[in-house]
PDB file of C-alpha atoms and ligand atoms in Angstrom:
ATOM      1  CA  UNK A 190       0.000   0.000   0.000  1.00  0.00           C
ATOM      2  CA  UNK A 191       1.138   3.531  -0.845  1.00  0.00           C
ATOM      3  CA  UNK A 192       2.338   5.628   2.103  1.00  0.00           C
ATOM      4  CA  UNK A 193       0.240   8.740   2.591  1.00  0.00           C
ATOM      5  CA  UNK A 194       1.043  12.076   4.188  1.00  0.00           C
ATOM      6  CA  UNK A 195      -0.999  10.987   7.243  1.00  0.00           C
ATOM      7  CA  UNK A 196       1.151   7.848   7.614  1.00  0.00           C
ATOM      8  CA  UNK A 197       4.209  10.113   7.658  1.00  0.00           C
ATOM      9  CA  UNK A 198       2.746  12.659  10.086  1.00  0.00           C
ATOM     10  CA  UNK A 199       1.857   9.983  12.629  1.00  0.00           C
ATOM     11  CA  UNK A 200       5.448   8.715  12.641  1.00  0.00           C
ATOM     12  CA  UNK A 201       6.509  11.842  14.531  1.00  0.00           C
ATOM     13  CA  UNK A 202       4.720  10.322  17.545  1.00  0.00           C
ATOM     14  CA  UNK A 203       4.998   6.605  16.899  1.00  0.00           C
ATOM     15  CA  UNK A 204       8.341   6.301  15.097  1.00  0.00           C
ATOM     16  CA  UNK A 205      10.245   4.715  13.523  1.00  0.00           C
ATOM     17  CA  UNK A 206      12.139   7.634  12.038  1.00  0.00           C
ATOM     18  CA  UNK A 207      11.161   8.585   8.500  1.00  0.00           C
ATOM     19  CA  UNK A 208      13.668   7.646   5.799  1.00  0.00           C
ATOM     20  CA  UNK A 209      14.015   9.712   2.653  1.00  0.00           C
ATOM     21  CA  UNK A 210      16.466   9.487  -0.237  1.00  0.00           C
ATOM     22  CA  UNK A 211      16.728  11.369  -3.490  1.00  0.00           C
ATOM     23  CA  UNK A 212      15.648   9.273  -6.454  1.00  0.00           C
ATOM     24  CA  UNK A 213      15.920  10.178 -10.102  1.00  0.00           C
ATOM     25  CA  UNK A 214      15.192   7.116 -12.248  1.00  0.00           C
ATOM     26  CA  UNK A 215      13.067   3.987 -12.594  1.00  0.00           C
ATOM     27  CA  UNK A 216      15.511   1.203 -11.591  1.00  0.00           C
ATOM     28  CA  UNK A 217      16.580   3.112  -8.492  1.00  0.00           C
ATOM     29  CA  UNK A 218      12.945   3.813  -7.618  1.00  0.00           C
ATOM     30  CA  UNK A 219      12.151   0.090  -7.836  1.00  0.00           C
ATOM     31  CA  UNK A 220      15.104  -0.730  -5.608  1.00  0.00           C
ATOM     32  CA  UNK A 221      14.339   1.946  -3.007  1.00  0.00           C
ATOM     33  CA  UNK A 222      10.745   0.783  -2.896  1.00  0.00           C
ATOM     34  CA  UNK A 223      11.808  -2.840  -2.447  1.00  0.00           C
ATOM     35  CA  UNK A 224      14.176  -1.847   0.380  1.00  0.00           C
ATOM     36  CA  UNK A 225      11.342  -0.007   2.134  1.00  0.00           C
ATOM     37  CA  UNK A 226      12.374   3.634   1.891  1.00  0.00           C
ATOM     38  CA  UNK A 227       9.515   5.891   3.040  1.00  0.00           C
ATOM     39  CA  UNK A 228       9.969   8.891   0.747  1.00  0.00           C
ATOM     40  CA  UNK A 229      11.613   9.194  -2.673  1.00  0.00           C
ATOM     41  CA  UNK A 230      12.521  12.792  -3.410  1.00  0.00           C
ATOM     42  CA  UNK A 231      12.997  13.958  -6.981  1.00  0.00           C
ATOM     43  CA  UNK A 232      15.208  16.773  -5.740  1.00  0.00           C
ATOM     44  CA  UNK A 233      16.459  19.622  -7.853  1.00  0.00           C
ATOM     45  CA  UNK A 234      19.827  18.062  -7.030  1.00  0.00           C
ATOM     46  CA  UNK A 235      19.017  16.024 -10.155  1.00  0.00           C
ATOM     47  CA  UNK A 236      20.541  18.968 -12.034  1.00  0.00           C
ATOM     48  CA  UNK A 237      24.032  18.804 -10.579  1.00  0.00           C
ATOM     49  CA  UNK A 238      24.007  15.060  -9.822  1.00  0.00           C
ATOM     50  CA  UNK A 239      22.492  13.587 -12.972  1.00  0.00           C
ATOM     51  CA  UNK A 240      22.259  16.230 -15.688  1.00  0.00           C
ATOM     52  CA  UNK A 241      25.705  17.807 -15.484  1.00  0.00           C
ATOM     53  CA  UNK A 242      24.370  21.291 -14.703  1.00  0.00           C
ATOM     54  CA  UNK A 243      26.630  23.594 -12.739  1.00  0.00           C
ATOM     55  CA  UNK A 244      23.817  25.088 -10.647  1.00  0.00           C
ATOM     56  CA  UNK A 245      20.436  23.916  -9.352  1.00  0.00           C
ATOM     57  CA  UNK A 246      18.995  27.167 -10.708  1.00  0.00           C
ATOM     58  CA  UNK A 247      19.270  25.625 -14.194  1.00  0.00           C
ATOM     59  CA  UNK A 248      16.760  22.891 -13.341  1.00  0.00           C
ATOM     60  CA  UNK A 249      13.377  23.336 -15.018  1.00  0.00           C
ATOM     61  CA  UNK A 250       9.882  22.067 -14.292  1.00  0.00           C
ATOM     62  CA  UNK A 251      10.232  19.862 -17.398  1.00  0.00           C
ATOM     63  CA  UNK A 252      13.437  18.320 -15.967  1.00  0.00           C
ATOM     64  CA  UNK A 253      11.698  17.405 -12.707  1.00  0.00           C
ATOM     65  CA  UNK A 254       8.633  16.080 -14.556  1.00  0.00           C
ATOM     66  CA  UNK A 255      10.798  13.842 -16.748  1.00  0.00           C
ATOM     67  CA  UNK A 256      12.486  12.224 -13.726  1.00  0.00           C
ATOM     68  CA  UNK A 257       9.355  12.277 -11.582  1.00  0.00           C
ATOM     69  CA  UNK A 258       7.465  10.197 -14.147  1.00  0.00           C
ATOM     70  CA  UNK A 259      10.189   7.545 -14.097  1.00  0.00           C
ATOM     71  CA  UNK A 260      10.332   7.432 -10.291  1.00  0.00           C
ATOM     72  CA  UNK A 261       6.537   7.344  -9.959  1.00  0.00           C
ATOM     73  CA  UNK A 262       6.427   4.272 -12.221  1.00  0.00           C
ATOM     74  CA  UNK A 263       8.782   2.438  -9.863  1.00  0.00           C
ATOM     75  CA  UNK A 264       7.600   3.664  -6.457  1.00  0.00           C
ATOM     76  CA  UNK A 265       4.645   1.469  -5.614  1.00  0.00           C
ATOM     77  CA  UNK A 266       4.809   2.018  -1.842  1.00  0.00           C
ATOM     78  CA  UNK A 267       7.105   4.976  -1.151  1.00  0.00           C
ATOM     79  CA  UNK A 268       5.715   8.493  -1.010  1.00  0.00           C
ATOM     80  CA  UNK A 269       6.918  10.386  -4.103  1.00  0.00           C
ATOM     81  CA  UNK A 270       7.931  13.993  -3.431  1.00  0.00           C
ATOM     82  CA  UNK A 271       8.580  16.377  -6.325  1.00  0.00           C
ATOM     83  CA  UNK A 272      10.913  19.305  -5.681  1.00  0.00           C
ATOM     84  CA  UNK A 273       9.673  22.621  -7.069  1.00  0.00           C
ATOM     85  CA  UNK A 274      12.692  24.039  -8.926  1.00  0.00           C
ATOM     86  CA  UNK A 275      14.020  27.589  -9.036  1.00  0.00           C
ATOM     87  CA  UNK A 276      11.481  30.008 -10.515  1.00  0.00           C
ATOM     88  CA  UNK A 277       8.598  27.513 -10.436  1.00  0.00           C
ATOM     89  CA  UNK A 278       6.818  29.167  -7.500  1.00  0.00           C
ATOM     90  CA  UNK A 279       7.523  32.841  -8.063  1.00  0.00           C
ATOM     91  CA  UNK A 280       3.827  33.650  -7.714  1.00  0.00           C
ATOM     92  CA  UNK A 281       1.017  31.818  -5.903  1.00  0.00           C
ATOM     93  CA  UNK A 282      -0.667  31.027  -9.226  1.00  0.00           C
ATOM     94  CA  UNK A 283       2.527  29.651 -10.765  1.00  0.00           C
ATOM     95  CA  UNK A 284       3.204  27.581  -7.642  1.00  0.00           C
ATOM     96  CA  UNK A 285      -0.231  25.969  -7.826  1.00  0.00           C
ATOM     97  CA  UNK A 286      -0.039  25.394 -11.579  1.00  0.00           C
ATOM     98  CA  UNK A 287       3.325  23.619 -11.287  1.00  0.00           C
ATOM     99  CA  UNK A 288       2.330  21.701  -8.152  1.00  0.00           C
ATOM    100  CA  UNK A 289      -0.783  20.492 -10.014  1.00  0.00           C
ATOM    101  CA  UNK A 290       1.409  19.362 -12.903  1.00  0.00           C
ATOM    102  CA  UNK A 291       3.647  17.373 -10.526  1.00  0.00           C
ATOM    103  CA  UNK A 292       0.603  15.719  -8.938  1.00  0.00           C
ATOM    104  CA  UNK A 293      -0.800  14.848 -12.381  1.00  0.00           C
ATOM    105  CA  UNK A 294       2.535  13.281 -13.309  1.00  0.00           C
ATOM    106  CA  UNK A 295       2.609  10.952 -10.291  1.00  0.00           C
ATOM    107  CA  UNK A 296       3.839  12.947  -7.285  1.00  0.00           C
ATOM    108  CA  UNK A 297       2.208  12.347  -3.908  1.00  0.00           C
ATOM    109  CA  UNK A 298       3.359  15.766  -2.695  1.00  0.00           C
ATOM    110  CA  UNK A 299       5.651  18.688  -3.500  1.00  0.00           C
ATOM    111  CA  UNK A 300       8.566  20.321  -1.705  1.00  0.00           C
ATOM    112  CA  UNK A 301       9.017  24.090  -1.653  1.00  0.00           C
ATOM    113  CA  UNK A 302      12.218  25.808  -0.518  1.00  0.00           C
ATOM    114  CA  UNK A 303      11.091  28.132   2.198  1.00  0.00           C
ATOM    115  CA  UNK A 304      12.445  31.583   2.726  1.00  0.00           C
ATOM    116  CA  UNK A 305       9.993  34.267   3.929  1.00  0.00           C
ATOM    117  CA  UNK A 306       8.176  34.913   0.658  1.00  0.00           C
ATOM    118  CA  UNK A 307       7.415  31.204   0.141  1.00  0.00           C
ATOM    119  CA  UNK A 308       4.969  30.959   3.057  1.00  0.00           C
ATOM    120  CA  UNK A 309       2.022  32.382   1.114  1.00  0.00           C
ATOM    121  CA  UNK A 310       2.775  29.954  -1.746  1.00  0.00           C
ATOM    122  CA  UNK A 311       2.801  27.009   0.672  1.00  0.00           C
ATOM    123  CA  UNK A 312      -0.584  28.187   1.966  1.00  0.00           C
ATOM    124  CA  UNK A 313      -2.005  28.631  -1.542  1.00  0.00           C
ATOM    125  CA  UNK A 314      -0.907  25.147  -2.669  1.00  0.00           C
ATOM    126  CA  UNK A 315      -1.626  23.272   0.581  1.00  0.00           C
ATOM    127  CA  UNK A 316      -5.112  24.752   0.889  1.00  0.00           C
ATOM    128  CA  UNK A 317      -6.090  22.939  -2.323  1.00  0.00           C
ATOM    129  CA  UNK A 318      -5.255  19.617  -0.635  1.00  0.00           C
ATOM    130  CA  UNK A 319      -1.816  19.088  -2.201  1.00  0.00           C
ATOM    131  CA  UNK A 320       0.628  17.780   0.441  1.00  0.00           C
ATOM    132  CA  UNK A 321       3.441  20.341   0.778  1.00  0.00           C
ATOM    133  CA  UNK A 322       6.804  19.725   2.423  1.00  0.00           C
ATOM    134  CA  UNK A 323       8.610  22.931   3.431  1.00  0.00           C
ATOM    135  CA  UNK A 324      12.428  23.193   3.339  1.00  0.00           C
ATOM    136  CA  UNK A 325      14.355  25.590   5.563  1.00  0.00           C
ATOM    137  CA  UNK A 326      17.967  26.248   6.525  1.00  0.00           C
ATOM    138  CA  UNK A 327      20.376  26.070   3.640  1.00  0.00           C
ATOM    139  CA  UNK A 328      18.143  26.545   0.594  1.00  0.00           C
ATOM    140  CA  UNK A 329      20.318  25.979  -2.503  1.00  0.00           C
ATOM    141  CA  UNK A 330      17.955  27.898  -4.806  1.00  0.00           C
ATOM    142  CA  UNK A 331      18.509  31.166  -2.907  1.00  0.00           C
ATOM    143  CA  UNK A 332      20.801  33.302  -5.103  1.00  0.00           C
ATOM    144  CA  UNK A 333      24.108  34.113  -3.453  1.00  0.00           C
ATOM    145  CA  UNK A 334      23.630  31.828  -0.444  1.00  0.00           C
ATOM    146  CA  UNK A 335      26.838  29.892   0.078  1.00  0.00           C
ATOM    147  CA  UNK A 336      26.837  26.267   1.218  1.00  0.00           C
ATOM    148  CA  UNK A 337      27.036  26.874   4.946  1.00  0.00           C
ATOM    149  CA  UNK A 338      25.365  25.954   8.212  1.00  0.00           C
ATOM    150  CA  UNK A 339      22.408  28.270   8.790  1.00  0.00           C
ATOM    151  CA  UNK A 340      21.137  29.627  12.084  1.00  0.00           C
ATOM    152  CA  UNK A 341      24.314  30.009  14.105  1.00  0.00           C
ATOM    153  CA  UNK A 342      23.501  33.613  14.992  1.00  0.00           C
ATOM    154  CA  UNK A 343      20.495  34.883  16.904  1.00  0.00           C
ATOM    155  CA  UNK A 344      18.809  36.588  13.918  1.00  0.00           C
ATOM    156  CA  UNK A 345      18.933  33.613  11.546  1.00  0.00           C
ATOM    157  CA  UNK A 346      18.185  31.085  14.328  1.00  0.00           C
ATOM    158  CA  UNK A 347      15.052  33.063  15.272  1.00  0.00           C
ATOM    159  CA  UNK A 348      14.123  33.412  11.616  1.00  0.00           C
ATOM    160  CA  UNK A 349      14.417  29.643  11.033  1.00  0.00           C
ATOM    161  CA  UNK A 350      12.277  28.851  14.057  1.00  0.00           C
ATOM    162  CA  UNK A 351       9.706  31.365  12.832  1.00  0.00           C
ATOM    163  CA  UNK A 352       9.790  29.950   9.282  1.00  0.00           C
ATOM    164  CA  UNK A 353       9.231  26.440  10.639  1.00  0.00           C
ATOM    165  CA  UNK A 354       6.201  27.582  12.651  1.00  0.00           C
ATOM    166  CA  UNK A 355       4.816  29.603   9.749  1.00  0.00           C
ATOM    167  CA  UNK A 356       5.264  26.655   7.378  1.00  0.00           C
ATOM    168  CA  UNK A 357       3.203  24.480   9.698  1.00  0.00           C
ATOM    169  CA  UNK A 358       0.540  27.179  10.072  1.00  0.00           C
ATOM    170  CA  UNK A 359       0.446  27.587   6.279  1.00  0.00           C
ATOM    171  CA  UNK A 360      -0.436  23.892   5.960  1.00  0.00           C
ATOM    172  CA  UNK A 361       2.900  22.138   5.327  1.00  0.00           C
ATOM    173  CA  UNK A 362       2.700  18.493   6.478  1.00  0.00           C
ATOM    174  CA  UNK A 363       6.470  17.972   6.838  1.00  0.00           C
ATOM    175  CA  UNK A 364       9.629  20.073   6.757  1.00  0.00           C
ATOM    176  CA  UNK A 365      13.189  19.475   5.605  1.00  0.00           C
ATOM    177  CA  UNK A 366      15.883  21.057   7.808  1.00  0.00           C
ATOM    178  CA  UNK A 367      19.107  21.451   5.852  1.00  0.00           C
ATOM    179  CA  UNK A 368      22.455  22.374   7.440  1.00  0.00           C
ATOM    180  CA  UNK A 369      21.129  23.568  10.775  1.00  0.00           C
ATOM    181  CA  UNK A 370      22.989  23.155  14.106  1.00  0.00           C
ATOM    182  CA  UNK A 371      21.792  20.084  15.994  1.00  0.00           C
ATOM    183  CA  UNK A 372      20.455  21.964  19.035  1.00  0.00           C
ATOM    184  CA  UNK A 373      18.459  24.366  16.883  1.00  0.00           C
ATOM    185  CA  UNK A 374      16.926  21.576  14.797  1.00  0.00           C
ATOM    186  CA  UNK A 375      16.064  19.749  18.048  1.00  0.00           C
ATOM    187  CA  UNK A 376      14.303  22.883  19.280  1.00  0.00           C
ATOM    188  CA  UNK A 377      12.418  23.216  15.981  1.00  0.00           C
ATOM    189  CA  UNK A 378      11.493  19.506  16.049  1.00  0.00           C
ATOM    190  CA  UNK A 379      10.133  19.834  19.592  1.00  0.00           C
ATOM    191  CA  UNK A 380       8.291  23.075  18.837  1.00  0.00           C
ATOM    192  CA  UNK A 381       6.269  22.094  15.765  1.00  0.00           C
ATOM    193  CA  UNK A 382       3.863  19.188  15.406  1.00  0.00           C
ATOM    194  CA  UNK A 383       4.764  18.168  11.833  1.00  0.00           C
ATOM    195  CA  UNK A 384       7.719  15.817  11.175  1.00  0.00           C
ATOM    196  CA  UNK A 385      11.160  17.300  10.554  1.00  0.00           C
ATOM    197  CA  UNK A 386      13.517  15.593   8.104  1.00  0.00           C
ATOM    198  CA  UNK A 387      17.155  16.492   8.576  1.00  0.00           C
ATOM    199  CA  UNK A 388      20.124  16.696   6.265  1.00  0.00           C
ATOM    200  CA  UNK A 389      23.108  18.013   8.134  1.00  0.00           C
ATOM    201  CA  UNK A 390      20.737  18.877  10.984  1.00  0.00           C
ATOM    202  CA  UNK A 391      21.832  16.347  13.581  1.00  0.00           C
ATOM    203  CA  UNK A 392      20.309  13.413  15.370  1.00  0.00           C
ATOM    204  CA  UNK A 393      17.031  14.699  16.763  1.00  0.00           C
ATOM    205  CA  UNK A 394      14.936  15.187  13.633  1.00  0.00           C
ATOM    206  CA  UNK A 395      11.950  12.914  12.999  1.00  0.00           C
ATOM    207  CA  UNK A 396      13.638  11.533   9.883  1.00  0.00           C
ATOM    208  CA  UNK A 397      16.666  11.888   7.647  1.00  0.00           C
ATOM    209  CA  UNK A 398      17.251  12.566   3.959  1.00  0.00           C
ATOM    210  CA  UNK A 399      20.408  11.997   1.926  1.00  0.00           C
ATOM    211  CA  UNK A 400      21.408  12.393  -1.698  1.00  0.00           C
ATOM    212  CA  UNK A 401      21.563   8.817  -2.965  1.00  0.00           C
ATOM    213  CA  UNK A 402      24.815   9.311  -4.877  1.00  0.00           C
ATOM    214  CA  UNK A 403      26.524  10.411  -1.652  1.00  0.00           C
ATOM    215  CA  UNK A 404      25.600   7.279   0.323  1.00  0.00           C
ATOM    216  CA  UNK A 405      26.420   4.987  -2.608  1.00  0.00           C
ATOM    217  CA  UNK A 406      29.833   6.568  -3.035  1.00  0.00           C
ATOM    218  CA  UNK A 407      29.412   8.152  -6.456  1.00  0.00           C
ATOM    219  CA  UNK A 408      30.043  11.714  -5.336  1.00  0.00           C
ATOM    220  CA  UNK A 409      33.586  12.984  -5.515  1.00  0.00           C
ATOM    221  CA  UNK A 410      33.252  15.085  -2.378  1.00  0.00           C
ATOM    222  CA  UNK A 411      31.957  13.576   0.841  1.00  0.00           C
ATOM    223  CA  UNK A 412      30.278  16.224   2.948  1.00  0.00           C
ATOM    224  CA  UNK A 413      30.350  16.161   6.735  1.00  0.00           C
ATOM    225  CA  UNK A 414      26.591  15.544   6.783  1.00  0.00           C
ATOM    226  CA  UNK A 415      26.864  12.481   4.518  1.00  0.00           C
ATOM    227  CA  UNK A 416      27.995   8.907   5.045  1.00  0.00           C
ATOM    228  CA  UNK A 417      29.524   6.860   2.253  1.00  0.00           C
ATOM    229  CA  UNK A 418      28.170   3.339   2.727  1.00  0.00           C
ATOM    230  CA  UNK A 419      29.862   1.828  -0.333  1.00  0.00           C
ATOM    231  CA  UNK A 420      32.220   2.643  -3.172  1.00  0.00           C
ATOM    232  CA  UNK A 421      29.792   2.174  -6.041  1.00  0.00           C
ATOM    233  CA  UNK A 422      31.946   4.375  -8.247  1.00  0.00           C
ATOM    234  CA  UNK A 423      34.846   1.934  -7.892  1.00  0.00           C
ATOM    235  CA  UNK A 424      32.493  -1.025  -8.391  1.00  0.00           C
ATOM    236  CA  UNK A 425      31.092   0.523 -11.594  1.00  0.00           C
ATOM    237  CA  UNK A 426      34.599   1.288 -12.931  1.00  0.00           C
ATOM    238  CA  UNK A 427      35.713  -2.287 -12.217  1.00  0.00           C
ATOM    239  CA  UNK A 428      32.695  -3.656 -14.068  1.00  0.00           C
ATOM    240  CA  UNK A 429      33.089  -1.307 -17.045  1.00  0.00           C
ATOM    241  CA  UNK A 430      36.827  -1.921 -17.453  1.00  0.00           C
ATOM    242  CA  UNK A 431      36.244  -5.685 -17.228  1.00  0.00           C
ATOM    243  CA  UNK A 432      33.611  -5.420 -19.955  1.00  0.00           C
ATOM    244  CA  UNK A 433      35.948  -3.398 -22.203  1.00  0.00           C
ATOM    245  CA  UNK A 434      38.726  -5.888 -21.684  1.00  0.00           C
ATOM    246  CA  UNK A 435      36.458  -8.927 -22.281  1.00  0.00           C
ATOM    247  CA  UNK A 436      35.085  -7.510 -25.544  1.00  0.00           C
ATOM    248  CA  UNK A 437      38.515  -6.530 -26.806  1.00  0.00           C
ATOM    249  CA  UNK A 438      40.045  -9.884 -25.875  1.00  0.00           C
ATOM    250  CA  UNK A 439      37.178 -11.991 -27.214  1.00  0.00           C
ATOM    251  CA  UNK A 440      36.004 -13.264 -23.799  1.00  0.00           C
ATOM    252  CA  UNK A 441      32.569 -11.741 -24.226  1.00  0.00           C
ATOM    253  CA  UNK A 442      30.179 -12.777 -25.637  1.00  0.00           C
ATOM    254  CA  UNK A 443      30.662 -16.537 -25.274  1.00  0.00           C
ATOM    255  CA  UNK A 444      28.624 -19.327 -26.800  1.00  0.00           C
ATOM    256  CA  UNK A 445      26.383 -19.136 -23.709  1.00  0.00           C
ATOM    257  CA  UNK A 446      25.435 -15.557 -24.559  1.00  0.00           C
ATOM    258  CA  UNK A 447      24.600 -16.412 -28.184  1.00  0.00           C
ATOM    259  CA  UNK A 448      21.554 -17.983 -29.835  1.00  0.00           C
ATOM    260  CA  UNK A 449      21.388 -20.865 -32.319  1.00  0.00           C
ATOM    261  CA  UNK A 450      19.753 -21.397 -35.701  1.00  0.00           C
ATOM    262  CA  UNK A 451      19.116 -24.784 -37.400  1.00  0.00           C
ATOM    263  CA  UNK A 452      22.017 -25.700 -39.690  1.00  0.00           C
ATOM    264  CA  UNK A 453      19.736 -26.236 -42.759  1.00  0.00           C
ATOM    265  CA  UNK A 454      18.417 -22.638 -42.483  1.00  0.00           C
ATOM    266  CA  UNK A 455      21.859 -21.141 -42.405  1.00  0.00           C
ATOM    267  CA  UNK A 456      22.869 -23.349 -45.360  1.00  0.00           C
ATOM    268  CA  UNK A 457      19.828 -22.165 -47.359  1.00  0.00           C
ATOM    269  CA  UNK A 458      20.553 -18.528 -46.548  1.00  0.00           C
ATOM    270  CA  UNK A 459      24.136 -18.898 -47.627  1.00  0.00           C
ATOM    271  CA  UNK A 460      23.188 -20.736 -50.845  1.00  0.00           C
ATOM    272  CA  UNK A 461      20.807 -17.821 -51.622  1.00  0.00           C
ATOM    273  CA  UNK A 462      23.764 -15.553 -51.184  1.00  0.00           C
ATOM    274  CA  UNK A 463      25.755 -17.691 -53.631  1.00  0.00           C
ATOM    275  CA  UNK A 464      22.975 -17.659 -56.264  1.00  0.00           C
ATOM    276  CA  UNK A 465      22.614 -13.871 -55.888  1.00  0.00           C
ATOM    277  CA  UNK A 466      26.330 -13.537 -56.531  1.00  0.00           C
ATOM    278  CA  UNK A 467      26.014 -15.592 -59.771  1.00  0.00           C
ATOM    279  CA  UNK A 468      23.115 -13.494 -61.224  1.00  0.00           C
TER     280      UNK A 468
HETATM  281  O1  LIG B 715      17.352  18.519  -4.060  1.00  0.00           O
HETATM  282  C1  LIG B 715      17.671  17.835  -3.079  1.00  0.00           C
HETATM  283  O2  LIG B 715      18.340  16.801  -3.178  1.00  0.00           O
HETATM  284  C2  LIG B 715      17.219  18.293  -1.768  1.00  0.00           C
HETATM  285  C3  LIG B 715      17.669  17.530  -0.563  1.00  0.00           C
HETATM  286  C4  LIG B 715      19.077  17.817  -0.260  1.00  0.00           C
HETATM  287  C5  LIG B 715      16.785  17.764   0.599  1.00  0.00           C
HETATM  288  O3  LIG B 715      16.537  19.264  -1.694  1.00  0.00           O
END
C-alpha cells in the first residue's frame, strides 16, 4: 500500500524515524521501494548530480517532470515527493499550476524551498489539498547563499524557528531542515507538530534525507553531513573496465550468450547468397 502524508505525520509520535532518499530514475525507484524507503525525493539536485548542470537554478519544471514520471512508475509504496525548482513558484498562481502538474505526473506531494516569501505559496498550494513539504535552513535555490550551516547567529536562528512555525501554520505536512545546528533543529522539532527531516541537521529530527549518490559513493566530495556506505563508483569502474577488456580480448560474448539457428536454415541462406552472386 502507498504511504500517505498521514502515515508520515503519525510517525513523529509513533516512530520509527522517516527515511528519505533522493531518487531520479526507474531502476533506483524500484530498488528503493523494495528496500522499504519511506519517501523518494525527486530533488532539484538532479541537475548537478544527474544532468551535469553547474547550478540547481538551471533545473526546469520539465526536468523534474521527466524524472518524476520515471520514479513514480517504480515507487509502488514509497511516497513520491517532487521538488519545485528555481522560478517555479515565483507567484502563488505559478506555484499551484506547477504543483498540479507534478501531482498529475505521479507525485504524492511537493517540496518548496522556504524563505519568507514562500509561506504564502505554501498556503495557496496546501489549501487545495496538495501535500506540501517545506524546506528551511540552507536553501540551494537562494541566489548568493553559500553552502554553509544556517542559524548560528540569533537573527537567523530566530528566523528559522519562525519559518518552521509559519510553514506548519500555512499547511505544510512535513519540513526538511538542511544544514542547521543540531540543538536548533532539536528545538524546531520539539516546537512544531509536523515531522522534521534532517540533512546536516543532527540526530534529533523525525527523519533523515540523503542524496543517494553520496551514500552509494558516487560523489567525488563527501560532505560532513553524509555517510559513504559503499564505493559504487569503484564497483562501476571495475565492471566497465572488465567489460571493455572482455570484448577486446574476445572473452565476451561466449557461446552461452549467443543464440542458435538450425544448420539447414543457415545453409539455405548462404546458398541464396551464392545464387545472388552468380546473377
Ligand atoms: O534537491 C535535493 O536533493 C534536496 C535535498 C538535499 C533535501 O533538496
